[in-house]
Amino acid sequence: MENYINNFLFTYLPHIAMAVFWFGLITRIVKTSRTIQAKSSQFLAGDGLKWGSNLFHYGIVLVFIGHFTGLFTPEKLYHLVMTTATKRVLAVSLGAVFGTLTFIGIIILIIRRFRNERIRLNSNPQDYFIIFLLLVEVGLGLASMATTATSSVENYAALGEWAQKIITFQPDAGAVIAGHSLIYKLHIVVGLFIFIIFPYTKLMHIMVLPVAYFFRSGYQLVRRR
């Protein structure tokens, strides 16, 4: 039974999560693109906690980039410039810094959401659910960093092997991390759950950044008398 659960969570669930993610992403952009928004709380806040948003957004983007490059860079490729032990030191160091910034940012946003009456009145249950879910995920990530720092290099390398087996559809992917710490497994499962709900929440605003804004020509509105 334990092997079945492990195989489901870490061999099949990643593919289910990605299928739901891409289906939701494409259909929402094509069918209901006008509903993609994140009601900003910045203009509602008159306190000095606005910089929490910057910490969170920059931190989470850098954490994602770190996860992507760390997990999906083949061993033969990064061995051209560094050893697995060096890569682990970089992952732990940068992950701890960016993860901590993200965690602090989320804490500030939570404090602001509860403390500022205008933001609180304009919040809905989904806002609270998402922000606390992200808090849990980042907290698990920081705990995973601590585990990585104290575990063997082989234990760290197995995470990259697992991720690369997932994207190449290997049926034994789950077995690679079957003996890993519960912290790692919870971090992965919560992360997959975030991917599943991503297209159906306000998190979708990440996918529609106003890139064209930076390349458009300037203009001036003139009102006639």
Short mmCIF file of C-alpha atoms in Angstrom, two decimals:
data_model
loop_
_atom_site.label_atom_id
_atom_site.label_comp_id
_atom_site.label_asym_id
_atom_site.label_seq_id
_atom_site.Cartn_x
_atom_site.Cartn_y
_atom_site.Cartn_z
CA MET A 1 0.00 0.00 0.00
CA GLU A 2 2.84 2.40 0.87
CA ASN A 3 4.55 1.70 -2.46
CA TYR A 4 1.27 2.31 -4.29
CA ILE A 5 0.77 5.69 -2.60
CA ASN A 6 4.39 6.68 -3.24
CA ASN A 7 4.11 5.63 -6.88
CA PHE A 8 0.87 7.56 -7.34
CA LEU A 9 2.12 10.75 -5.68
CA PHE A 10 5.56 10.89 -7.24
CA THR A 11 5.15 9.13 -10.59
CA TYR A 12 1.60 9.82 -11.75
CA LEU A 13 0.47 12.92 -9.84
CA PRO A 14 3.12 15.17 -11.45
CA HIS A 15 1.74 14.27 -14.90
CA ILE A 16 -1.84 14.77 -13.74
CA ALA A 17 -0.92 18.14 -12.26
CA MET A 18 0.81 19.30 -15.45
CA ALA A 19 -2.08 18.12 -17.63
CA VAL A 20 -4.61 20.03 -15.50
CA PHE A 21 -2.30 23.04 -15.39
CA TRP A 22 -1.86 23.30 -19.17
CA PHE A 23 -5.51 22.53 -19.89
CA GLY A 24 -6.64 25.23 -17.46
CA LEU A 25 -4.00 27.69 -18.65
CA ILE A 26 -4.89 27.38 -22.34
CA THR A 27 -8.67 27.29 -21.92
CA ARG A 28 -8.71 30.24 -19.55
CA ILE A 29 -6.52 32.40 -21.79
CA VAL A 30 -8.55 31.48 -24.89
CA LYS A 31 -12.05 31.45 -23.42
CA THR A 32 -12.08 33.75 -20.42
CA SER A 33 -8.98 35.93 -20.68
CA ARG A 34 -10.85 38.99 -19.38
CA THR A 35 -11.32 37.30 -16.02
CA ILE A 36 -7.57 37.05 -15.50
CA GLN A 37 -6.71 39.68 -12.95
CA ALA A 38 -5.32 40.16 -9.47
CA LYS A 39 -7.17 42.84 -7.61
CA SER A 40 -4.32 44.94 -6.31
CA SER A 41 -4.33 45.80 -2.64
CA GLN A 42 -1.52 48.32 -3.11
CA PHE A 43 -3.80 51.29 -3.72
CA LEU A 44 -5.86 50.34 -0.66
CA ALA A 45 -2.92 50.33 1.72
CA GLY A 46 -1.73 53.50 3.33
CA ASP A 47 0.76 51.83 5.67
CA GLY A 48 4.47 51.21 5.33
CA LEU A 49 4.16 47.50 4.58
CA LYS A 50 3.87 47.82 0.79
CA TRP A 51 7.44 46.62 0.28
CA GLY A 52 6.34 43.18 1.44
CA SER A 53 4.78 42.74 -2.00
CA ASN A 54 8.14 43.42 -3.66
CA LEU A 55 9.93 40.95 -1.41
CA PHE A 56 7.37 38.28 -2.17
CA HIS A 57 7.17 38.78 -5.94
CA TYR A 58 10.90 39.06 -6.59
CA GLY A 59 11.64 36.26 -4.15
CA ILE A 60 9.12 33.80 -5.57
CA VAL A 61 10.29 34.40 -9.15
CA LEU A 62 13.93 33.76 -8.19
CA VAL A 63 12.94 30.68 -6.18
CA PHE A 64 11.08 29.30 -9.20
CA ILE A 65 14.05 29.93 -11.50
CA GLY A 66 16.32 28.21 -8.99
CA HIS A 67 14.04 25.17 -8.79
CA PHE A 68 13.75 24.93 -12.57
CA THR A 69 17.47 25.17 -13.31
CA GLY A 70 18.48 23.05 -10.32
CA LEU A 71 16.10 20.17 -10.97
CA PHE A 72 16.12 20.02 -14.76
CA THR A 73 19.77 20.66 -15.63
CA PRO A 74 21.29 17.29 -16.60
CA GLU A 75 24.16 16.10 -14.47
CA LYS A 76 26.52 15.83 -17.45
CA LEU A 77 25.85 19.45 -18.32
CA TYR A 78 26.48 21.07 -14.95
CA HIS A 79 29.47 18.79 -14.32
CA LEU A 80 31.22 20.79 -17.03
CA VAL A 81 31.51 23.70 -14.60
CA MET A 82 30.93 22.30 -11.10
CA THR A 83 30.57 19.19 -9.00
CA THR A 84 27.33 17.99 -7.43
CA ALA A 85 28.63 19.07 -4.02
CA THR A 86 29.26 22.61 -5.29
CA LYS A 87 25.83 22.70 -6.88
CA ARG A 88 24.28 21.70 -3.57
CA VAL A 89 26.12 24.51 -1.75
CA LEU A 90 24.81 27.02 -4.31
CA ALA A 91 21.29 25.61 -4.10
CA VAL A 92 21.22 25.75 -0.31
CA SER A 93 22.80 29.22 -0.11
CA LEU A 94 20.72 30.94 -2.79
CA GLY A 95 17.59 28.99 -1.89
CA ALA A 96 17.90 30.03 1.74
CA VAL A 97 18.32 33.71 0.79
CA PHE A 98 15.54 33.93 -1.77
CA GLY A 99 13.27 31.60 0.20
CA THR A 100 13.67 33.72 3.31
CA LEU A 101 12.90 36.90 1.37
CA THR A 102 9.77 35.25 -0.03
CA PHE A 103 8.72 34.02 3.42
CA ILE A 104 9.20 37.47 4.97
CA GLY A 105 7.24 39.01 2.10
CA ILE A 106 4.31 36.64 2.63
CA ILE A 107 4.28 37.31 6.37
CA ILE A 108 4.15 41.05 5.69
CA LEU A 109 1.31 40.58 3.19
CA ILE A 110 -0.65 38.49 5.70
CA ILE A 111 -0.16 41.08 8.43
CA ARG A 112 -1.29 43.82 6.06
CA ARG A 113 -4.33 41.85 4.94
CA PHE A 114 -5.50 41.39 8.52
CA ARG A 115 -4.41 44.75 9.89
CA ASN A 116 -5.58 47.08 7.15
CA GLU A 117 -9.36 47.39 7.31
CA ARG A 118 -9.79 48.42 3.67
CA ILE A 119 -7.84 45.41 2.43
CA ARG A 120 -9.63 43.08 4.84
CA LEU A 121 -13.04 44.22 3.64
CA ASN A 122 -12.01 43.73 0.00
CA SER A 123 -10.58 40.24 0.57
CA ASN A 124 -12.41 37.00 -0.19
CA PRO A 125 -11.84 33.44 1.08
CA GLN A 126 -9.72 32.59 -1.97
CA ASP A 127 -7.29 35.39 -1.11
CA TYR A 128 -6.69 33.95 2.35
CA PHE A 129 -6.51 30.37 1.10
CA ILE A 130 -3.89 31.14 -1.54
CA ILE A 131 -1.67 33.27 0.67
CA PHE A 132 -1.65 30.70 3.49
CA LEU A 133 -1.06 27.87 0.99
CA LEU A 134 1.95 29.74 -0.37
CA LEU A 135 3.15 30.37 3.19
CA VAL A 136 3.01 26.62 3.90
CA GLU A 137 4.81 25.79 0.65
CA VAL A 138 7.61 28.30 1.23
CA GLY A 139 7.95 27.14 4.84
CA LEU A 140 8.28 23.53 3.66
CA GLY A 141 10.83 24.68 1.11
CA LEU A 142 12.97 26.31 3.78
CA ALA A 143 12.72 23.19 5.92
CA SER A 144 13.76 21.14 2.87
CA MET A 145 16.80 23.40 2.48
CA ALA A 146 17.83 22.62 6.04
CA THR A 147 17.42 18.91 5.33
CA THR A 148 19.45 19.21 2.13
CA ALA A 149 22.27 20.98 3.98
CA THR A 150 22.59 18.11 6.48
CA SER A 151 21.93 15.12 4.21
CA SER A 152 24.23 13.38 1.74
CA VAL A 153 25.11 14.69 -1.71
CA GLU A 154 23.54 11.54 -3.19
CA ASN A 155 20.27 12.39 -1.47
CA TYR A 156 20.33 15.84 -3.09
CA ALA A 157 21.30 14.49 -6.53
CA ALA A 158 18.37 12.05 -6.42
CA LEU A 159 15.91 14.97 -6.50
CA GLY A 160 17.26 16.09 -9.88
CA GLU A 161 17.21 12.51 -11.12
CA TRP A 162 13.56 12.20 -10.05
CA ALA A 163 12.55 15.45 -11.81
CA GLN A 164 14.27 14.43 -15.03
CA LYS A 165 12.65 10.99 -14.94
CA ILE A 166 9.27 12.72 -14.59
CA ILE A 167 9.71 14.88 -17.69
CA THR A 168 10.94 11.86 -19.68
CA PHE A 169 7.98 9.74 -18.52
CA GLN A 170 9.99 7.05 -16.74
CA PRO A 171 7.73 4.58 -14.86
CA ASP A 172 10.17 4.22 -11.94
CA ALA A 173 10.43 7.93 -11.10
CA GLY A 174 8.69 7.64 -7.73
CA ALA A 175 11.07 4.92 -6.56
CA VAL A 176 14.02 7.35 -6.78
CA ILE A 177 12.76 9.41 -3.82
CA ALA A 178 10.81 6.69 -2.00
CA GLY A 179 13.20 6.83 0.94
CA HIS A 180 13.46 10.61 1.11
CA SER A 181 12.37 12.76 4.05
CA LEU A 182 8.68 13.50 4.58
CA ILE A 183 9.51 17.23 4.35
CA TYR A 184 10.63 16.82 0.74
CA LYS A 185 7.54 14.83 -0.12
CA LEU A 186 5.14 17.32 1.46
CA HIS A 187 6.92 20.16 -0.36
CA ILE A 188 6.49 18.35 -3.69
CA VAL A 189 2.84 17.40 -3.12
CA VAL A 190 1.81 20.91 -2.02
CA GLY A 191 3.71 22.34 -4.99
CA LEU A 192 1.85 20.02 -7.38
CA PHE A 193 -1.45 21.04 -5.80
CA ILE A 194 -0.57 24.69 -6.45
CA PHE A 195 0.04 23.85 -10.11
CA ILE A 196 -3.37 22.12 -10.28
CA ILE A 197 -5.31 25.10 -8.94
CA PHE A 198 -3.08 27.74 -10.55
CA PRO A 199 -5.15 28.38 -13.72
CA TYR A 200 -8.34 28.78 -11.73
CA THR A 201 -7.12 31.37 -9.23
CA LYS A 202 -5.78 34.93 -9.17
CA LEU A 203 -2.28 33.44 -9.52
CA MET A 204 -2.98 33.43 -13.26
CA HIS A 205 -2.02 37.11 -13.44
CA ILE A 206 1.60 35.94 -13.47
CA MET A 207 1.03 34.57 -16.99
CA VAL A 208 -0.24 37.83 -18.46
CA LEU A 209 2.50 40.29 -17.60
CA PRO A 210 2.09 43.54 -19.57
CA VAL A 211 5.27 42.97 -21.60
CA ALA A 212 4.00 45.08 -24.51
CA TYR A 213 3.87 48.07 -22.15
CA PHE A 214 7.65 48.35 -22.20
CA PHE A 215 7.85 48.41 -26.01
CA ARG A 216 4.91 50.60 -26.97
CA SER A 217 5.44 54.14 -28.22
CA GLY A 218 4.56 56.96 -25.86
CA TYR A 219 1.49 59.08 -26.26
CA GLN A 220 -0.17 62.04 -24.56
CA LEU A 221 -3.84 62.59 -23.93
CA VAL A 222 -4.96 66.14 -24.72
CA ARG A 223 -8.36 67.44 -23.64
CA ARG A 224 -10.00 70.12 -25.76
CA ARG A 225 -11.31 73.22 -24.04
#
